[in-house]
Amino acid sequence: MEGIIKFKQQYLENSFPAFFEEFKQKEKAYQRAFIAHLKTINLDLFFYQALKKHQFLNDLDSELIQPLKQEFLLETGRDEFYKKQFFTFVDTSHFPILLLKGWQLRELIGANLYKRSCDVDILVLENDFKEAISVLEKEFNFFQKPQYIAYGQQCMLNENSMCVDLHKKLIAFKAFDTIFNLSAVELFKESEEVTHQNVQYYTFNIEMEFVHLCIHFLLHHEGYGFLLVYELKSFLERHLLTMRTDKLLAIAKKHHCVEIVIYTLLIVEKLCVFDQKLKDWIQTFVTTHDVNSAVTDSFHKEFHKENFYQNIGISNEVLKELLLNDYSDKITFVKAQISFKTYCFFRSLGKTLKIV
């Protein structure tokens, strides 16, 4: 739906009021279909929050607004339930637990609930992984999702349809073990203790949080990239100029993620409108740390805004030919269980994804 693409583009370019001015002139049937389509791609709550933020709720018929409001209230209740379950689980457990993204990310980017709470992602040390599964099963009536195959994590479900993604690895792809230094032991070193109602758990420090967002973006931006770009944009606007650049660079180097951070910054800068200070910071970081301009060159070859918004992947003609003609290379790509875009990115930097 062309209107959806326009909505995404104009929102990231800080032009939502202009989009809405045109939208409210449309016939009601179009508006209804637009909002219905937003729900199918998990953007209806985001649209509702945009309307609230810009005080446009009274500019649409209540017939359109009421279902959005009801959905928001329903998801708010679900989100609160998930929080209570998480804190009870942490209080019951006798091992460190690190919350990944979730509501603490919303707090960091200054956003209200803008997407459905489909799961709670937590990281534990590898030695505590089996015990964590046992606690969820025995104390909270969770069960392991059948036929669930993912590297370094286990999906746990309960009768309330709550899902806990329990991680002992940050990324569920074997191939990345040969590239990134992302063991749970190392990641806990980048965390800070948080106390909530006498319950202690961990979250990433601000610099590691950004690195994590960049890694997550690289892996998933083909499928639902808009929300990830929104999170990155909001994070940068609130924290970039107060983050310690030396600490960010040290963490990125330690975990072999400097290229990922640079590539993500280039994409987000291309898609979003930032003030000049932010743009200058991004440009300085990229030019200073992009050795031989390898990432920038790869970015210019592969990235096209139109493809991003269409969610059809980002093509690289040279690498596509490589995949089609070199059978052994294609097998490597398939076994790595990663997206074509991610594979192309690493190949363009001359990296080898060894299957472990």
Short mmCIF file of N, CA and C in Angstrom, two decimals, residues 18-191:
data_model
loop_
_atom_site.label_atom_id
_atom_site.label_comp_id
_atom_site.label_asym_id
_atom_site.label_seq_id
_atom_site.Cartn_x
_atom_site.Cartn_y
_atom_site.Cartn_z
N ALA A 18 2.43 16.88 8.04
CA ALA A 18 2.12 17.06 6.61
C ALA A 18 1.44 15.81 6.05
N PHE A 19 1.92 14.63 6.46
CA PHE A 19 1.28 13.39 6.03
C PHE A 19 -0.16 13.35 6.50
N PHE A 20 -0.38 13.71 7.77
CA PHE A 20 -1.73 13.61 8.33
C PHE A 20 -2.68 14.61 7.68
N GLU A 21 -2.19 15.77 7.35
CA GLU A 21 -3.04 16.77 6.71
C GLU A 21 -3.63 16.22 5.42
N GLU A 22 -2.82 15.48 4.68
CA GLU A 22 -3.29 14.85 3.45
C GLU A 22 -4.18 13.64 3.76
N PHE A 23 -3.81 12.88 4.78
CA PHE A 23 -4.55 11.67 5.14
C PHE A 23 -5.98 11.98 5.56
N LYS A 24 -6.17 13.03 6.33
CA LYS A 24 -7.51 13.31 6.86
C LYS A 24 -8.47 13.81 5.77
N GLN A 25 -7.92 14.16 4.59
CA GLN A 25 -8.77 14.55 3.48
C GLN A 25 -9.26 13.35 2.67
N LYS A 26 -8.69 12.18 2.94
CA LYS A 26 -9.08 10.97 2.22
C LYS A 26 -10.47 10.52 2.64
N GLU A 27 -11.09 9.72 1.77
CA GLU A 27 -12.39 9.15 2.12
C GLU A 27 -12.23 8.17 3.28
N LYS A 28 -13.33 8.01 4.02
CA LYS A 28 -13.28 7.17 5.21
C LYS A 28 -12.93 5.72 4.87
N ALA A 29 -13.38 5.25 3.74
CA ALA A 29 -13.06 3.87 3.34
C ALA A 29 -11.55 3.69 3.20
N TYR A 30 -10.89 4.69 2.64
CA TYR A 30 -9.43 4.63 2.50
C TYR A 30 -8.77 4.65 3.88
N GLN A 31 -9.23 5.55 4.74
CA GLN A 31 -8.66 5.64 6.09
C GLN A 31 -8.83 4.33 6.84
N ARG A 32 -10.01 3.73 6.71
CA ARG A 32 -10.28 2.46 7.40
C ARG A 32 -9.36 1.35 6.89
N ALA A 33 -9.19 1.30 5.57
CA ALA A 33 -8.33 0.28 4.98
C ALA A 33 -6.87 0.51 5.37
N PHE A 34 -6.47 1.75 5.43
CA PHE A 34 -5.09 2.10 5.81
C PHE A 34 -4.79 1.62 7.23
N ILE A 35 -5.69 1.92 8.16
CA ILE A 35 -5.48 1.52 9.55
C ILE A 35 -5.54 0.00 9.70
N ALA A 36 -6.42 -0.64 8.96
CA ALA A 36 -6.50 -2.10 8.99
C ALA A 36 -5.19 -2.72 8.50
N HIS A 37 -4.62 -2.13 7.46
CA HIS A 37 -3.35 -2.65 6.94
C HIS A 37 -2.22 -2.41 7.93
N LEU A 38 -2.25 -1.27 8.62
CA LEU A 38 -1.24 -1.00 9.64
C LEU A 38 -1.23 -2.10 10.70
N LYS A 39 -2.42 -2.58 11.06
CA LYS A 39 -2.49 -3.63 12.08
C LYS A 39 -1.82 -4.91 11.61
N THR A 40 -1.93 -5.22 10.34
CA THR A 40 -1.33 -6.46 9.83
C THR A 40 0.19 -6.41 9.85
N ILE A 41 0.77 -5.21 9.90
CA ILE A 41 2.24 -5.09 9.94
C ILE A 41 2.69 -4.48 11.27
N ASN A 42 1.83 -4.56 12.27
CA ASN A 42 2.17 -4.16 13.64
C ASN A 42 2.57 -2.69 13.74
N LEU A 43 1.87 -1.84 13.01
CA LEU A 43 2.15 -0.41 13.09
C LEU A 43 0.93 0.40 13.55
N ASP A 44 -0.16 -0.28 13.90
CA ASP A 44 -1.36 0.46 14.30
C ASP A 44 -1.15 1.20 15.62
N LEU A 45 -0.47 0.57 16.59
CA LEU A 45 -0.20 1.25 17.85
C LEU A 45 0.76 2.42 17.63
N PHE A 46 1.70 2.25 16.74
CA PHE A 46 2.63 3.33 16.42
C PHE A 46 1.87 4.52 15.84
N PHE A 47 0.95 4.25 14.93
CA PHE A 47 0.13 5.31 14.33
C PHE A 47 -0.69 6.02 15.40
N TYR A 48 -1.26 5.25 16.32
CA TYR A 48 -2.05 5.82 17.42
C TYR A 48 -1.18 6.74 18.27
N GLN A 49 0.04 6.32 18.59
CA GLN A 49 0.93 7.15 19.38
C GLN A 49 1.32 8.42 18.63
N ALA A 50 1.49 8.30 17.32
CA ALA A 50 1.81 9.49 16.52
C ALA A 50 0.65 10.49 16.56
N LEU A 51 -0.57 9.99 16.47
CA LEU A 51 -1.74 10.86 16.57
C LEU A 51 -1.81 11.56 17.93
N LYS A 52 -1.52 10.80 18.99
CA LYS A 52 -1.52 11.38 20.34
C LYS A 52 -0.43 12.43 20.49
N LYS A 53 0.75 12.10 20.02
CA LYS A 53 1.89 13.00 20.17
C LYS A 53 1.62 14.35 19.51
N HIS A 54 0.98 14.32 18.34
CA HIS A 54 0.73 15.55 17.59
C HIS A 54 -0.68 16.10 17.82
N GLN A 55 -1.40 15.51 18.80
CA GLN A 55 -2.73 15.98 19.19
C GLN A 55 -3.71 16.00 18.01
N PHE A 56 -3.73 14.87 17.27
CA PHE A 56 -4.60 14.73 16.12
C PHE A 56 -5.77 13.78 16.38
N LEU A 57 -5.89 13.28 17.60
CA LEU A 57 -6.93 12.27 17.87
C LEU A 57 -8.34 12.80 17.58
N ASN A 58 -8.56 14.06 17.80
CA ASN A 58 -9.89 14.64 17.58
C ASN A 58 -10.16 15.00 16.13
N ASP A 59 -9.16 14.78 15.27
CA ASP A 59 -9.31 15.15 13.86
C ASP A 59 -9.77 13.99 12.98
N LEU A 60 -9.97 12.81 13.61
CA LEU A 60 -10.52 11.66 12.90
C LEU A 60 -11.79 11.19 13.58
N ASP A 61 -12.67 10.54 12.83
CA ASP A 61 -13.92 10.04 13.42
C ASP A 61 -13.62 9.04 14.53
N SER A 62 -14.47 9.07 15.55
CA SER A 62 -14.30 8.16 16.70
C SER A 62 -14.39 6.71 16.26
N GLU A 63 -15.09 6.46 15.19
CA GLU A 63 -15.20 5.09 14.65
C GLU A 63 -13.83 4.54 14.26
N LEU A 64 -12.91 5.42 13.87
CA LEU A 64 -11.56 5.00 13.52
C LEU A 64 -10.64 5.00 14.74
N ILE A 65 -10.85 5.97 15.62
CA ILE A 65 -9.96 6.12 16.78
C ILE A 65 -10.25 5.10 17.87
N GLN A 66 -11.53 4.77 18.08
CA GLN A 66 -11.89 3.91 19.21
C GLN A 66 -11.23 2.53 19.15
N PRO A 67 -11.21 1.85 18.01
CA PRO A 67 -10.52 0.55 17.95
C PRO A 67 -9.02 0.66 18.25
N LEU A 68 -8.40 1.76 17.80
CA LEU A 68 -6.99 1.98 18.10
C LEU A 68 -6.78 2.17 19.60
N LYS A 69 -7.66 2.92 20.22
CA LYS A 69 -7.55 3.15 21.67
C LYS A 69 -7.76 1.85 22.44
N GLN A 70 -8.75 1.06 22.03
CA GLN A 70 -8.99 -0.21 22.70
C GLN A 70 -7.80 -1.15 22.56
N GLU A 71 -7.22 -1.18 21.38
CA GLU A 71 -6.05 -2.03 21.16
C GLU A 71 -4.88 -1.57 22.03
N PHE A 72 -4.73 -0.26 22.15
CA PHE A 72 -3.67 0.28 22.99
C PHE A 72 -3.88 -0.11 24.45
N LEU A 73 -5.10 0.00 24.95
CA LEU A 73 -5.38 -0.36 26.34
C LEU A 73 -5.17 -1.84 26.58
N LEU A 74 -5.57 -2.66 25.62
CA LEU A 74 -5.36 -4.11 25.73
C LEU A 74 -3.87 -4.43 25.82
N GLU A 75 -3.09 -3.83 24.93
CA GLU A 75 -1.65 -4.10 24.92
C GLU A 75 -0.95 -3.52 26.14
N THR A 76 -1.47 -2.40 26.66
CA THR A 76 -0.91 -1.84 27.89
C THR A 76 -1.09 -2.82 29.04
N GLY A 77 -2.27 -3.43 29.12
CA GLY A 77 -2.52 -4.43 30.16
C GLY A 77 -1.61 -5.63 30.01
N ARG A 78 -1.42 -6.09 28.77
CA ARG A 78 -0.53 -7.22 28.52
C ARG A 78 0.91 -6.88 28.91
N ASP A 79 1.32 -5.65 28.57
CA ASP A 79 2.68 -5.21 28.87
C ASP A 79 2.91 -5.18 30.39
N GLU A 80 1.93 -4.68 31.15
CA GLU A 80 2.06 -4.64 32.60
C GLU A 80 2.12 -6.04 33.18
N PHE A 81 1.34 -6.96 32.62
CA PHE A 81 1.37 -8.35 33.08
C PHE A 81 2.75 -8.95 32.85
N TYR A 82 3.31 -8.69 31.67
CA TYR A 82 4.65 -9.21 31.35
C TYR A 82 5.69 -8.66 32.33
N LYS A 83 5.58 -7.39 32.66
CA LYS A 83 6.51 -6.79 33.61
C LYS A 83 6.44 -7.49 34.97
N LYS A 84 5.22 -7.68 35.46
CA LYS A 84 5.05 -8.32 36.77
C LYS A 84 5.61 -9.74 36.77
N GLN A 85 5.36 -10.46 35.69
CA GLN A 85 5.90 -11.82 35.58
C GLN A 85 7.42 -11.80 35.58
N PHE A 86 7.99 -10.85 34.86
CA PHE A 86 9.45 -10.73 34.80
C PHE A 86 10.03 -10.46 36.19
N PHE A 87 9.47 -9.49 36.90
CA PHE A 87 10.01 -9.14 38.22
C PHE A 87 9.86 -10.29 39.21
N THR A 88 8.75 -11.02 39.11
CA THR A 88 8.56 -12.18 39.98
C THR A 88 9.58 -13.26 39.66
N PHE A 89 9.83 -13.47 38.38
CA PHE A 89 10.83 -14.46 37.94
C PHE A 89 12.22 -14.08 38.46
N VAL A 90 12.58 -12.80 38.34
CA VAL A 90 13.88 -12.34 38.81
C VAL A 90 14.00 -12.53 40.31
N ASP A 91 12.93 -12.20 41.02
CA ASP A 91 12.94 -12.31 42.49
C ASP A 91 13.05 -13.76 42.94
N THR A 92 12.51 -14.68 42.14
CA THR A 92 12.53 -16.11 42.48
C THR A 92 13.87 -16.75 42.17
N SER A 93 14.56 -16.21 41.18
CA SER A 93 15.79 -16.82 40.68
C SER A 93 16.99 -16.42 41.54
N HIS A 94 18.01 -17.25 41.51
CA HIS A 94 19.22 -17.00 42.29
C HIS A 94 20.44 -16.90 41.38
N PHE A 95 20.24 -16.24 40.25
CA PHE A 95 21.33 -16.03 39.30
C PHE A 95 21.07 -14.70 38.59
N PRO A 96 22.10 -14.06 38.06
CA PRO A 96 21.93 -12.76 37.40
C PRO A 96 21.11 -12.87 36.12
N ILE A 97 20.25 -11.88 35.89
CA ILE A 97 19.37 -11.84 34.71
C ILE A 97 19.48 -10.47 34.06
N LEU A 98 19.69 -10.45 32.75
CA LEU A 98 19.83 -9.20 32.01
C LEU A 98 18.64 -9.06 31.06
N LEU A 99 17.92 -7.97 31.20
CA LEU A 99 16.77 -7.69 30.33
C LEU A 99 17.25 -7.09 29.02
N LEU A 100 16.83 -7.67 27.90
CA LEU A 100 17.20 -7.18 26.58
C LEU A 100 16.04 -6.37 25.99
N LYS A 101 16.33 -5.12 25.64
CA LYS A 101 15.34 -4.23 25.00
C LYS A 101 14.09 -4.10 25.88
N GLY A 102 12.91 -4.40 25.32
CA GLY A 102 11.68 -4.35 26.11
C GLY A 102 11.34 -2.95 26.59
N TRP A 103 10.68 -2.89 27.75
CA TRP A 103 10.18 -1.61 28.26
C TRP A 103 11.32 -0.67 28.67
N GLN A 104 12.46 -1.23 29.05
CA GLN A 104 13.55 -0.33 29.42
C GLN A 104 14.09 0.41 28.18
N LEU A 105 13.99 -0.20 26.99
CA LEU A 105 14.35 0.52 25.77
C LEU A 105 13.36 1.64 25.51
N ARG A 106 12.07 1.38 25.73
CA ARG A 106 11.08 2.44 25.56
C ARG A 106 11.39 3.63 26.47
N GLU A 107 11.82 3.34 27.68
CA GLU A 107 12.18 4.43 28.60
C GLU A 107 13.38 5.20 28.07
N LEU A 108 14.34 4.49 27.51
CA LEU A 108 15.54 5.14 26.99
C LEU A 108 15.22 6.07 25.82
N ILE A 109 14.29 5.65 24.97
CA ILE A 109 13.99 6.48 23.79
C ILE A 109 12.81 7.42 24.03
N GLY A 110 12.26 7.40 25.25
CA GLY A 110 11.21 8.33 25.61
C GLY A 110 9.91 8.09 24.88
N ALA A 111 9.55 6.81 24.72
CA ALA A 111 8.35 6.46 23.95
C ALA A 111 7.35 5.69 24.81
N ASN A 112 6.08 5.92 24.54
CA ASN A 112 5.04 5.12 25.14
C ASN A 112 4.92 3.82 24.32
N LEU A 113 4.02 2.94 24.73
CA LEU A 113 3.87 1.65 24.05
C LEU A 113 3.53 1.88 22.57
N TYR A 114 4.39 1.41 21.67
CA TYR A 114 4.20 1.67 20.24
C TYR A 114 4.20 0.39 19.41
N LYS A 115 4.32 -0.77 20.06
CA LYS A 115 4.20 -2.04 19.36
C LYS A 115 3.79 -3.10 20.36
N ARG A 116 3.32 -4.23 19.85
CA ARG A 116 2.83 -5.28 20.73
C ARG A 116 3.96 -5.96 21.48
N SER A 117 3.66 -6.33 22.72
CA SER A 117 4.64 -7.06 23.53
C SER A 117 4.50 -8.55 23.21
N CYS A 118 5.25 -8.99 22.25
CA CYS A 118 5.12 -10.39 21.83
C CYS A 118 5.94 -11.33 22.70
N ASP A 119 6.98 -10.81 23.35
CA ASP A 119 7.81 -11.68 24.20
C ASP A 119 8.65 -10.82 25.14
N VAL A 120 9.32 -11.51 26.05
CA VAL A 120 10.30 -10.87 26.93
C VAL A 120 11.64 -11.56 26.67
N ASP A 121 12.64 -10.79 26.27
CA ASP A 121 13.96 -11.34 25.98
C ASP A 121 14.87 -11.13 27.18
N ILE A 122 15.45 -12.23 27.69
CA ILE A 122 16.38 -12.11 28.81
C ILE A 122 17.63 -12.92 28.52
N LEU A 123 18.74 -12.44 29.06
CA LEU A 123 20.03 -13.09 28.90
C LEU A 123 20.51 -13.60 30.25
N VAL A 124 21.00 -14.84 30.27
CA VAL A 124 21.60 -15.40 31.49
C VAL A 124 22.96 -15.99 31.12
N LEU A 125 23.78 -16.22 32.12
CA LEU A 125 25.06 -16.87 31.88
C LEU A 125 24.84 -18.30 31.43
N GLU A 126 25.77 -18.80 30.62
CA GLU A 126 25.60 -20.15 30.07
C GLU A 126 25.43 -21.20 31.16
N ASN A 127 26.15 -21.05 32.27
CA ASN A 127 26.06 -22.01 33.36
C ASN A 127 24.71 -21.97 34.07
N ASP A 128 23.97 -20.88 33.89
CA ASP A 128 22.66 -20.73 34.54
C ASP A 128 21.49 -21.04 33.60
N PHE A 129 21.80 -21.38 32.37
CA PHE A 129 20.76 -21.52 31.34
C PHE A 129 19.76 -22.63 31.70
N LYS A 130 20.25 -23.81 32.05
CA LYS A 130 19.36 -24.92 32.38
C LYS A 130 18.55 -24.64 33.64
N GLU A 131 19.18 -23.99 34.61
CA GLU A 131 18.45 -23.65 35.83
C GLU A 131 17.33 -22.65 35.54
N ALA A 132 17.60 -21.69 34.64
CA ALA A 132 16.58 -20.71 34.27
C ALA A 132 15.38 -21.40 33.63
N ILE A 133 15.65 -22.35 32.75
CA ILE A 133 14.57 -23.12 32.13
C ILE A 133 13.78 -23.86 33.21
N SER A 134 14.48 -24.47 34.15
CA SER A 134 13.84 -25.23 35.23
C SER A 134 12.95 -24.34 36.09
N VAL A 135 13.41 -23.14 36.43
CA VAL A 135 12.61 -22.22 37.25
C VAL A 135 11.34 -21.82 36.51
N LEU A 136 11.47 -21.50 35.23
CA LEU A 136 10.29 -21.13 34.44
C LEU A 136 9.29 -22.27 34.35
N GLU A 137 9.79 -23.49 34.24
CA GLU A 137 8.91 -24.66 34.13
C GLU A 137 8.23 -24.98 35.45
N LYS A 138 9.00 -25.03 36.52
CA LYS A 138 8.47 -25.51 37.80
C LYS A 138 7.71 -24.44 38.59
N GLU A 139 8.19 -23.21 38.51
CA GLU A 139 7.60 -22.15 39.33
C GLU A 139 6.54 -21.33 38.59
N PHE A 140 6.61 -21.31 37.25
CA PHE A 140 5.73 -20.43 36.48
C PHE A 140 4.95 -21.16 35.39
N ASN A 141 5.02 -22.46 35.39
CA ASN A 141 4.25 -23.29 34.44
C ASN A 141 4.53 -22.97 32.97
N PHE A 142 5.77 -22.62 32.68
CA PHE A 142 6.17 -22.47 31.29
C PHE A 142 6.57 -23.83 30.73
N PHE A 143 6.52 -23.93 29.42
CA PHE A 143 7.01 -25.14 28.76
C PHE A 143 7.85 -24.73 27.56
N GLN A 144 8.76 -25.60 27.17
CA GLN A 144 9.62 -25.31 26.03
C GLN A 144 8.83 -25.46 24.74
N LYS A 145 8.91 -24.44 23.90
CA LYS A 145 8.19 -24.49 22.64
C LYS A 145 8.66 -25.68 21.81
N PRO A 146 7.75 -26.58 21.42
CA PRO A 146 8.16 -27.77 20.67
C PRO A 146 8.70 -27.40 19.29
N GLN A 147 9.64 -28.20 18.84
CA GLN A 147 10.25 -28.04 17.51
C GLN A 147 10.88 -26.66 17.33
N TYR A 148 11.27 -26.06 18.46
CA TYR A 148 11.90 -24.73 18.38
C TYR A 148 13.42 -24.92 18.27
N ILE A 149 13.98 -24.43 17.19
CA ILE A 149 15.41 -24.58 16.96
C ILE A 149 16.03 -23.20 16.80
N ALA A 150 16.86 -22.84 17.75
CA ALA A 150 17.60 -21.57 17.65
C ALA A 150 18.89 -21.72 18.41
N TYR A 151 19.92 -21.13 17.88
CA TYR A 151 21.24 -21.26 18.47
C TYR A 151 21.35 -20.36 19.71
N GLY A 152 21.65 -20.97 20.86
CA GLY A 152 21.91 -20.21 22.06
C GLY A 152 20.71 -19.60 22.73
N GLN A 153 19.52 -20.07 22.42
CA GLN A 153 18.34 -19.56 23.11
C GLN A 153 17.23 -20.59 23.12
N GLN A 154 16.28 -20.41 24.03
CA GLN A 154 15.13 -21.29 24.12
C GLN A 154 13.87 -20.46 24.31
N CYS A 155 12.88 -20.71 23.49
CA CYS A 155 11.60 -20.03 23.60
C CYS A 155 10.73 -20.78 24.61
N MET A 156 10.24 -20.07 25.62
CA MET A 156 9.39 -20.65 26.65
C MET A 156 8.00 -20.02 26.58
N LEU A 157 6.97 -20.85 26.65
CA LEU A 157 5.59 -20.38 26.57
C LEU A 157 4.82 -20.82 27.81
N ASN A 158 3.72 -20.09 28.12
CA ASN A 158 2.81 -20.55 29.16
C ASN A 158 1.37 -20.46 28.68
N GLU A 159 0.44 -20.88 29.54
CA GLU A 159 -0.97 -20.97 29.12
C GLU A 159 -1.59 -19.61 28.87
N ASN A 160 -0.93 -18.53 29.34
CA ASN A 160 -1.42 -17.17 29.08
C ASN A 160 -0.87 -16.60 27.78
N SER A 161 -0.23 -17.46 27.00
CA SER A 161 0.37 -17.07 25.72
C SER A 161 1.53 -16.10 25.89
N MET A 162 2.09 -16.08 27.09
CA MET A 162 3.29 -15.27 27.30
C MET A 162 4.49 -16.03 26.79
N CYS A 163 5.38 -15.33 26.15
CA CYS A 163 6.59 -15.93 25.60
C CYS A 163 7.82 -15.29 26.24
N VAL A 164 8.71 -16.13 26.75
CA VAL A 164 10.01 -15.67 27.24
C VAL A 164 11.07 -16.27 26.33
N ASP A 165 11.85 -15.39 25.69
CA ASP A 165 12.99 -15.85 24.90
C ASP A 165 14.21 -15.82 25.81
N LEU A 166 14.62 -16.99 26.23
CA LEU A 166 15.74 -17.12 27.15
C LEU A 166 17.03 -17.29 26.35
N HIS A 167 17.96 -16.36 26.54
CA HIS A 167 19.20 -16.35 25.75
C HIS A 167 20.40 -16.71 26.62
N LYS A 168 21.31 -17.50 26.05
CA LYS A 168 22.66 -17.60 26.59
C LYS A 168 23.66 -17.04 25.58
N LYS A 169 23.14 -16.70 24.41
CA LYS A 169 23.89 -16.00 23.36
C LYS A 169 23.05 -14.79 22.95
N LEU A 170 23.72 -13.72 22.56
CA LEU A 170 22.96 -12.53 22.17
C LEU A 170 22.27 -12.70 20.84
N ILE A 171 22.90 -13.45 19.92
CA ILE A 171 22.38 -13.61 18.57
C ILE A 171 22.18 -15.09 18.27
N ALA A 172 21.05 -15.43 17.69
CA ALA A 172 20.70 -16.84 17.47
C ALA A 172 21.23 -17.36 16.13
N PHE A 173 22.48 -17.04 15.81
CA PHE A 173 23.09 -17.53 14.58
C PHE A 173 24.49 -18.04 14.90
N LYS A 174 24.75 -19.31 14.61
CA LYS A 174 26.06 -19.88 14.89
C LYS A 174 27.18 -19.13 14.20
N ALA A 175 26.91 -18.69 12.97
CA ALA A 175 27.96 -18.07 12.17
C ALA A 175 28.62 -16.89 12.87
N PHE A 176 27.87 -16.18 13.70
CA PHE A 176 28.41 -14.98 14.31
C PHE A 176 29.36 -15.27 15.46
N ASP A 177 29.39 -16.50 15.95
CA ASP A 177 30.34 -16.85 17.00
C ASP A 177 31.79 -16.71 16.53
N THR A 178 31.98 -16.81 15.23
CA THR A 178 33.34 -16.71 14.70
C THR A 178 33.73 -15.27 14.41
N ILE A 179 32.81 -14.35 14.56
CA ILE A 179 33.08 -12.95 14.23
C ILE A 179 33.01 -12.06 15.47
N PHE A 180 31.93 -12.20 16.24
CA PHE A 180 31.71 -11.31 17.37
C PHE A 180 32.15 -11.94 18.69
N ASN A 181 32.55 -11.10 19.61
CA ASN A 181 32.90 -11.52 20.96
C ASN A 181 31.69 -11.22 21.85
N LEU A 182 30.67 -12.09 21.75
CA LEU A 182 29.39 -11.78 22.38
C LEU A 182 28.93 -12.88 23.34
N SER A 183 29.86 -13.46 24.07
CA SER A 183 29.46 -14.44 25.08
C SER A 183 28.74 -13.72 26.22
N ALA A 184 27.89 -14.44 26.92
CA ALA A 184 27.14 -13.84 28.03
C ALA A 184 28.07 -13.28 29.10
N VAL A 185 29.18 -13.98 29.35
CA VAL A 185 30.15 -13.52 30.35
C VAL A 185 30.66 -12.13 29.99
N GLU A 186 31.01 -11.94 28.72
CA GLU A 186 31.51 -10.64 28.27
C GLU A 186 30.42 -9.58 28.27
N LEU A 187 29.21 -9.98 27.92
CA LEU A 187 28.12 -9.01 27.84
C LEU A 187 27.71 -8.50 29.21
N PHE A 188 27.77 -9.36 30.22
CA PHE A 188 27.43 -8.90 31.57
C PHE A 188 28.43 -7.84 32.05
N LYS A 189 29.64 -7.84 31.50
CA LYS A 189 30.62 -6.82 31.85
C LYS A 189 30.20 -5.45 31.33
N GLU A 190 29.29 -5.43 30.35
CA GLU A 190 28.80 -4.16 29.77
C GLU A 190 27.45 -3.77 30.35
N SER A 191 27.10 -4.31 31.51
CA SER A 191 25.77 -4.08 32.07
C SER A 191 25.83 -3.28 33.37
#
